[in-house]
Coordinates of C-alpha atoms in Angstrom, one line a residue:
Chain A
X1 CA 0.0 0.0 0.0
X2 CA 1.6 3.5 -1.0
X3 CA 2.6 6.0 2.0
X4 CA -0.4 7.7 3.5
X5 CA 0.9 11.3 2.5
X6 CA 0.5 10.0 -1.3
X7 CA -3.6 10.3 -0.9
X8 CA -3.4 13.2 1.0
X9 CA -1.5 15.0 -1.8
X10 CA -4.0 13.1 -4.2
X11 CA -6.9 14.6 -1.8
X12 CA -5.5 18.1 -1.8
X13 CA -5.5 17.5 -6.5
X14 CA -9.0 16.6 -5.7
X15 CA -10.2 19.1 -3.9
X16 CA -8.7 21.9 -5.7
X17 CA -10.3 20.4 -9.4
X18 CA -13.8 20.4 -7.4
X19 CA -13.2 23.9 -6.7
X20 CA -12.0 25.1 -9.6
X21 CA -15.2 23.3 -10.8
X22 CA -17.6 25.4 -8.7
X23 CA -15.8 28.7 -9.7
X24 CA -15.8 27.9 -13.5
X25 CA -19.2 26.5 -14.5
X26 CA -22.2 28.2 -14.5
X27 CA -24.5 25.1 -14.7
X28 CA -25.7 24.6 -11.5
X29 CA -25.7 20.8 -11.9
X30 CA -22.2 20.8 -12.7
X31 CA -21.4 23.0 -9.6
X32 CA -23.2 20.3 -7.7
X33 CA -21.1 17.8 -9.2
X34 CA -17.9 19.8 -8.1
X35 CA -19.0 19.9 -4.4
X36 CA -19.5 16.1 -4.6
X37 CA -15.7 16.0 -5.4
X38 CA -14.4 18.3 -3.0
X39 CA -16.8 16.3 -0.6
X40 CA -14.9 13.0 -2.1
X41 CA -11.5 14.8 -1.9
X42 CA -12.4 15.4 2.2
X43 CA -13.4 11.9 2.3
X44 CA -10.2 10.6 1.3
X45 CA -8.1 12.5 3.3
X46 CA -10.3 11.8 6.4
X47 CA -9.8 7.7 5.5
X48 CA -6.0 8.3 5.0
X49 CA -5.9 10.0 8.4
X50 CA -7.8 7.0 9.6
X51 CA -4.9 4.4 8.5
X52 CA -1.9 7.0 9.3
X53 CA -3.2 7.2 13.0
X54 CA -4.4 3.4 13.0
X55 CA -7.5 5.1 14.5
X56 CA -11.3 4.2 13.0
X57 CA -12.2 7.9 14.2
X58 CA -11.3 8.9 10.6
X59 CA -13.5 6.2 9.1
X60 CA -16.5 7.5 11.0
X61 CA -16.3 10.8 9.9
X62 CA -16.2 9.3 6.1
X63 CA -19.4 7.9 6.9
X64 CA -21.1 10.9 9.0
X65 CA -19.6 13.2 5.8
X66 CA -21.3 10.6 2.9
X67 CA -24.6 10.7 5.0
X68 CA -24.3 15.1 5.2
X69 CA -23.5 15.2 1.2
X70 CA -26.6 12.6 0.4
X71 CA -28.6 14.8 2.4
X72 CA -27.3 18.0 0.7
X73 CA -27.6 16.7 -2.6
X74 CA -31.2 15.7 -2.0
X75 CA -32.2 18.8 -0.9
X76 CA -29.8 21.4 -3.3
X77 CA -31.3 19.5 -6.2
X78 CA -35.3 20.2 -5.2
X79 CA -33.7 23.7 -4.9
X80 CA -32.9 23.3 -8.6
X81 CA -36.1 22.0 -9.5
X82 CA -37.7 24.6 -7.9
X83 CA -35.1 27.4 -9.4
X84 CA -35.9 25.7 -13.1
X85 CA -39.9 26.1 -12.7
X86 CA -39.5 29.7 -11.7
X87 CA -36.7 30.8 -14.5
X88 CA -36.7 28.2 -16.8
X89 CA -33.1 28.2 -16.7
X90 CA -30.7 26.7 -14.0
X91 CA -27.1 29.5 -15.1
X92 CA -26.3 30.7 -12.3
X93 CA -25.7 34.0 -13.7
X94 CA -29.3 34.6 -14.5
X95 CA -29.9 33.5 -10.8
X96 CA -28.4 36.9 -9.7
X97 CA -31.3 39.0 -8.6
X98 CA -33.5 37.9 -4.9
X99 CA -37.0 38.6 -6.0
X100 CA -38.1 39.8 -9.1
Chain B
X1 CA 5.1 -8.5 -7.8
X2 CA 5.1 -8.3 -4.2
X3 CA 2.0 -6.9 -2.2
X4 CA 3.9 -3.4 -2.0
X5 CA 4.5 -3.0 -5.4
X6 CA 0.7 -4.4 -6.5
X7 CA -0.7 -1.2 -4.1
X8 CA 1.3 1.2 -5.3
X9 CA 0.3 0.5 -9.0
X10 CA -3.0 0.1 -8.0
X11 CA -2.7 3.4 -6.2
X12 CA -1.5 4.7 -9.3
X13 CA -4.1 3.8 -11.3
X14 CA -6.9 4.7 -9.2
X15 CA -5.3 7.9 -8.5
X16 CA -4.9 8.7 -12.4
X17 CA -8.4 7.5 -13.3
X18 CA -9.9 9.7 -10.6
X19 CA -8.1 12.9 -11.5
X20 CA -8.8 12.5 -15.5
X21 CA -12.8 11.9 -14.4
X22 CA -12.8 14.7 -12.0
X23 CA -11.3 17.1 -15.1
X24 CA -13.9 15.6 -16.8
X25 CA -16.9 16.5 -14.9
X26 CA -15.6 20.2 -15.0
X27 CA -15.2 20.3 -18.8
X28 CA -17.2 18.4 -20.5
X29 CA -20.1 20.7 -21.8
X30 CA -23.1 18.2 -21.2
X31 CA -24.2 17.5 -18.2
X32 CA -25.5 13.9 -18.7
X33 CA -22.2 12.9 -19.5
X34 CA -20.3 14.9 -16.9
X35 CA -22.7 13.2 -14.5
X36 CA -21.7 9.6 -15.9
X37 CA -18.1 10.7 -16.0
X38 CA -18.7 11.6 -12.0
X39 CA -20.0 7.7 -11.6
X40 CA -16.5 6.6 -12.9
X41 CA -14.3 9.1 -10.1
X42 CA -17.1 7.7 -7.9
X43 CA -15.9 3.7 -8.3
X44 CA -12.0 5.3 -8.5
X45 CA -12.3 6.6 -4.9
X46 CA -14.0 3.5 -3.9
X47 CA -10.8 1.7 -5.0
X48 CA -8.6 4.1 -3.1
X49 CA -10.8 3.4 -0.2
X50 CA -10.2 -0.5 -0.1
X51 CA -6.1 0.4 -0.8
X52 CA -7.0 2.3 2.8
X53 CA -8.1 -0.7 4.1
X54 CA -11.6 0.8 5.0
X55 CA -13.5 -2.0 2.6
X56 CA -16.8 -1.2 4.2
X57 CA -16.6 2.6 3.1
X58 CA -15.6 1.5 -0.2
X59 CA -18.8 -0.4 -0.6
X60 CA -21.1 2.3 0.6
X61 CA -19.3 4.8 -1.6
X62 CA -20.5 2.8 -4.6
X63 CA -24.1 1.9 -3.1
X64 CA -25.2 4.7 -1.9
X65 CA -22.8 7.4 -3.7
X66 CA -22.8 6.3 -7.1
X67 CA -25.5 3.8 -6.8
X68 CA -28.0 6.2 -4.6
X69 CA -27.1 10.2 -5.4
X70 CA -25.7 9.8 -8.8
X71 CA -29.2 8.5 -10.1
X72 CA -30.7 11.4 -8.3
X73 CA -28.6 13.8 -10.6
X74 CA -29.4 11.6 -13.5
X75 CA -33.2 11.6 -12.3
X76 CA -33.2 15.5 -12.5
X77 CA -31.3 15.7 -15.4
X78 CA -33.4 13.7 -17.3
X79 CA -36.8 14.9 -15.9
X80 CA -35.7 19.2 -16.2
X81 CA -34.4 18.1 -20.0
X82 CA -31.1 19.9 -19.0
X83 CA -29.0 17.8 -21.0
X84 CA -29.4 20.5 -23.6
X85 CA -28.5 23.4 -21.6
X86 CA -26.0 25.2 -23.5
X87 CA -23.5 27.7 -22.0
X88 CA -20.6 30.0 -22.9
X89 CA -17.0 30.0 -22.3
X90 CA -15.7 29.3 -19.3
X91 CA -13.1 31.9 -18.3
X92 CA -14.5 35.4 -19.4
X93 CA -11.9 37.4 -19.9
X94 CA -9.8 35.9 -17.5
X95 CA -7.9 33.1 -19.5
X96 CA -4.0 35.2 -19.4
X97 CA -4.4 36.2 -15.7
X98 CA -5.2 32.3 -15.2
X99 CA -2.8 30.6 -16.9
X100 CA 0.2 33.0 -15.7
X101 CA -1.0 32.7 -12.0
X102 CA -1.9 29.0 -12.2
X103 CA 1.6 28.4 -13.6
X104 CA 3.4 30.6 -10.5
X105 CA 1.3 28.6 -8.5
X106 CA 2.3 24.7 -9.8
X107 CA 5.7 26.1 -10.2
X108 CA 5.3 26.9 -6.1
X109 CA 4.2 23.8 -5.6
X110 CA 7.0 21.4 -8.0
X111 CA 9.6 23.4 -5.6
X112 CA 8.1 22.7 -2.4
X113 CA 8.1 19.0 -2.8
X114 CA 11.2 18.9 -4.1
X115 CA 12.6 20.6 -1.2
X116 CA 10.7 18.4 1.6
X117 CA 9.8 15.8 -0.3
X118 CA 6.7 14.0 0.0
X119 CA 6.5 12.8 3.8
X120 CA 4.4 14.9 5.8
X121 CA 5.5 14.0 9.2
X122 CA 2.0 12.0 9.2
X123 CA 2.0 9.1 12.5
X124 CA 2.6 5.4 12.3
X125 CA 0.7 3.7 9.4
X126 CA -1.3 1.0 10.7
X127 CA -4.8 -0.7 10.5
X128 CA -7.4 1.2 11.8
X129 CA -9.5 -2.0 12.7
X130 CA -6.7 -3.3 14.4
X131 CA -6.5 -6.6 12.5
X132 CA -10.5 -7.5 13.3
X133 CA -13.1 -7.4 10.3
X134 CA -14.0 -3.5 9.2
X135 CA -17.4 -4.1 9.2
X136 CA -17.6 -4.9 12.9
X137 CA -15.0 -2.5 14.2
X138 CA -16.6 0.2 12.5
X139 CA -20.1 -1.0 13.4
X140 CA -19.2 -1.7 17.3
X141 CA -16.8 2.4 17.2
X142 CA -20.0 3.9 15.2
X143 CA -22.9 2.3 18.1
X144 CA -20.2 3.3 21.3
X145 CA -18.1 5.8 21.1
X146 CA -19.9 7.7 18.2
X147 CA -23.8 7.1 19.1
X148 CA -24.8 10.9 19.5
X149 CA -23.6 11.9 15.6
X150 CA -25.1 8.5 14.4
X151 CA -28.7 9.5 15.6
X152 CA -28.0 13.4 15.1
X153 CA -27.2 12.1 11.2
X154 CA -30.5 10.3 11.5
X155 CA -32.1 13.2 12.1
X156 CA -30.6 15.2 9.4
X157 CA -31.6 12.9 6.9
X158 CA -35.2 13.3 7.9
X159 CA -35.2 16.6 8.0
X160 CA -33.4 17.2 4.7
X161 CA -36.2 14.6 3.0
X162 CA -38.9 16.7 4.4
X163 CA -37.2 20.0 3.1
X164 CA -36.3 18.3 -0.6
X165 CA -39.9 17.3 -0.2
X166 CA -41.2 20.8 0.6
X167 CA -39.3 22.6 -1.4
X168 CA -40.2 20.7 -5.0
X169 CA -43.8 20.7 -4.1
X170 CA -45.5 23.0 -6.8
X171 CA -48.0 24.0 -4.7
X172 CA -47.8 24.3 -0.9

């Protein structure tokens, strides 16, 4: 099995594409989609901890974090649906003004 | 090959599909493709999971993350018809600034690691189940030690089903 600091660094690539992600798209089911990686990227950091530290306290946060991101993704895509009714359009750039 | 040498090619590997998919998501211009590309970075993850030897998160990172919220993306894409949507370029106006700042900052980073190298000072490696079956280590640390963000997850769940609920509903 490779060194733990190898999927850390692969965690810290991971998170910063997800980022990027969510800073360069303006579909908002793509940004959605780049969350889910950062979320990933934590993830793996979190179960690399875990092994580095021979501790399961790392494993359990995976799975407290994998329960939070179903939980946001349920509810940040009615949010869309919603969004789409209203507009007919889910760029975020035309999502810009609070009531109209 | 011994068993040190077959993880760190599998490492490798998982860790070059998993980059090239995550790219992928953020430049591919349809979504329902992006989404499907997200499914394979999904199963690569998975693989770095069991390389971590936490087997049980690997297999509910492919049920429930690709096999439970990735179909809920597909679901939505497919019902809003957004596989259409088209969009326009990605970096407006800010293509020079990017590449001459993203360059200073991989340059940064080359030099960094090839001053320190890549150890990060991190403990001793070592099984976090201690040798006993994941599964049951993780089942017996999650109902013990961890029982107060177990239930407080449970309750998080309901309420975000009750708010996805609410907040799709076309009329209240």
């Amino acid at each position: 099995m490779a060194p733990p600091s190898f999927f850390v660094s692969l965690s810290a690539v991971l998170f910063a594409i997800g980022a990027s992600g969510v800073l360069l798209r303006r579909n908002a089911i793509v940004i959605l989609m780049s969350i889910e990686i950062m979320l990933n990227a934590a993830n793996l950091a979190f179960a690399a901890f875990a092994v580095a530290w021979a501790s399961l306290e790392g494993q359990v946060f995976v799975f407290m974090v994998l329960a939070v991101a179903a939980a946001e993704v349920a509810v940040g895509l009615a949010i869309m649906v919603a969004i789409y009714r209203e507009r007919g359009s889910i760029d975020v750039d035309k999502v810009n003004l609070l009531k109209w | 090959m011994d068993a040190l040498q077959t993880g760190v090619a599998v490492f490798w590997g998982a860790a070059f599909v998993s980059v090239v998919s995550a790219v992928s998501v953020i430049l591919i211009r349809s979504t329902i493709y992006a989404a499907l590309v997200l499914v394979v970075h999904l199963v690569a993850v998975a693989a770095l999971f069991v390389l971590l030897m936490a087997e049980f998160l690997a297999a509910v990172q492919v049920v429930v993350y690709a096999g439970a919220i990735m179909v809920l993306f597909l679901f939505v894409i497919m019902m809003l018809g957004l596989e259409r949507v088209e969009e326009g370029s990605l970096l407006v106006g800010q293509g020079r600034w990017g590449l001459v700042l993203g360059s200073a900052v991989a340059v940064l980073v080359v030099l960094a690691v090839a001053a320190g190298g890549t150890e990060l000072g991190l403990g001793p490696g070592g099984d976090p189940s201690a040798g006993a079956d994941n599964t049951a280590a993780l089942g017996r640390e999650l109902f013990t030690r961890n029982v107060l963000a177990f239930e407080a997850v449970s309750v998080l769940l309901l309420v975000a089903m009750v708010g996805a609920v609410v907040l799709a509903k076309r009329r209240l």
